[in-house]
Tab-separated table of C-alpha atoms in Angstrom:
chain	number	residue	atom	x	y	z
X	1	UNK	CA	123.018	94.212	84.946
X	2	UNK	CA	119.968	95.339	86.339
X	3	UNK	CA	118.668	98.744	86.701
X	4	UNK	CA	119.007	99.873	90.714
X	5	UNK	CA	116.655	101.380	91.290
X	6	UNK	CA	115.636	103.651	93.972
X	7	UNK	CA	112.382	104.482	96.871
X	8	UNK	CA	111.242	106.831	98.176
X	9	UNK	CA	110.214	104.758	100.916
X	10	UNK	CA	112.045	101.696	103.084
X	11	UNK	CA	109.759	99.030	105.180
X	12	UNK	CA	112.361	96.011	106.982
X	13	UNK	CA	109.418	92.660	107.867
X	14	UNK	CA	111.999	90.478	108.164
X	15	UNK	CA	111.339	89.971	111.967
X	16	UNK	CA	107.384	90.061	111.023
X	17	UNK	CA	105.451	86.601	110.555
X	18	UNK	CA	102.138	86.226	107.660
X	19	UNK	CA	99.625	87.646	108.175
X	20	UNK	CA	101.147	90.167	109.833
X	21	UNK	CA	104.218	90.589	107.201
X	22	UNK	CA	101.055	92.169	103.789
X	23	UNK	CA	99.048	93.859	107.642
X	24	UNK	CA	102.792	96.359	108.268
X	25	UNK	CA	102.850	96.516	103.429
X	26	UNK	CA	99.636	97.780	103.783
X	27	UNK	CA	99.001	100.414	105.783
X	28	UNK	CA	102.784	102.096	104.976
X	29	UNK	CA	101.397	101.631	100.913
X	30	UNK	CA	98.293	103.342	102.789
X	31	UNK	CA	99.864	105.949	103.898
X	32	UNK	CA	101.923	106.896	100.319
X	33	UNK	CA	100.985	109.215	97.792
X	34	UNK	CA	99.778	107.451	94.502
X	35	UNK	CA	103.144	107.459	92.880
X	36	UNK	CA	105.476	106.916	95.172
X	37	UNK	CA	108.307	103.527	96.279
X	38	UNK	CA	108.463	101.844	98.700
X	39	UNK	CA	111.433	99.519	99.187
X	40	UNK	CA	110.262	96.127	101.014
X	41	UNK	CA	112.880	93.854	102.670
X	42	UNK	CA	111.530	90.500	103.272
X	43	UNK	CA	112.283	86.910	104.267
X	44	UNK	CA	112.036	83.941	101.358
X	45	UNK	CA	109.107	81.822	101.791
X	46	UNK	CA	104.684	82.729	102.681
X	47	UNK	CA	105.791	87.104	102.628
X	48	UNK	CA	107.659	86.310	99.391
X	49	UNK	CA	104.923	84.902	98.170
X	50	UNK	CA	101.658	86.439	99.730
X	51	UNK	CA	102.842	90.304	99.807
X	52	UNK	CA	103.897	90.780	95.682
X	53	UNK	CA	100.484	89.475	94.772
X	54	UNK	CA	98.020	91.061	97.611
X	55	UNK	CA	99.967	94.505	96.160
X	56	UNK	CA	99.162	93.123	93.046
X	57	UNK	CA	95.241	92.178	93.790
X	58	UNK	CA	95.853	95.594	95.082
X	59	UNK	CA	96.469	97.383	92.401
X	60	UNK	CA	99.858	98.347	92.287
X	61	UNK	CA	102.528	97.863	90.425
X	62	UNK	CA	105.248	95.265	91.800
X	63	UNK	CA	108.740	96.910	89.492
X	64	UNK	CA	111.400	94.661	90.713
X	65	UNK	CA	111.732	91.631	93.262
X	66	UNK	CA	115.359	90.422	93.783
X	67	UNK	CA	117.688	88.847	96.206
X	68	UNK	CA	119.078	90.451	98.363
X	69	UNK	CA	122.744	87.746	98.103
X	70	UNK	CA	121.955	86.250	94.830
X	71	UNK	CA	123.810	83.220	96.603
X	72	UNK	CA	121.344	82.578	98.771
X	73	UNK	CA	117.905	82.730	97.331
X	74	UNK	CA	115.665	81.206	99.878
X	75	UNK	CA	116.882	83.896	102.276
X	76	UNK	CA	116.045	87.964	102.418
X	77	UNK	CA	114.916	89.439	99.600
X	78	UNK	CA	113.778	92.986	98.854
X	79	UNK	CA	110.643	93.930	97.122
X	80	UNK	CA	109.582	97.950	95.129
X	81	UNK	CA	106.275	98.258	94.677
X	82	UNK	CA	104.504	101.252	93.332
X	83	UNK	CA	102.009	103.332	94.824
X	84	UNK	CA	99.055	103.615	91.760
């Protein structure tokens, strides 16, 4: 069993398409204080590939990424990022 990480803020970008998925996430992270965490609800595919990679490139830490429903790995995921 994995440890549940609680986030300071929440963002749902499941209704967005690339590149807006990352743009919305980046804007939210920019408003956060260093050390705060953000939980992002995003779709598998391009958002799941691009958003975490882009956040790491900006110097932030990905604390966890997992499917919302384990039986649907190609569905919605939850990503938790810490602003550095």
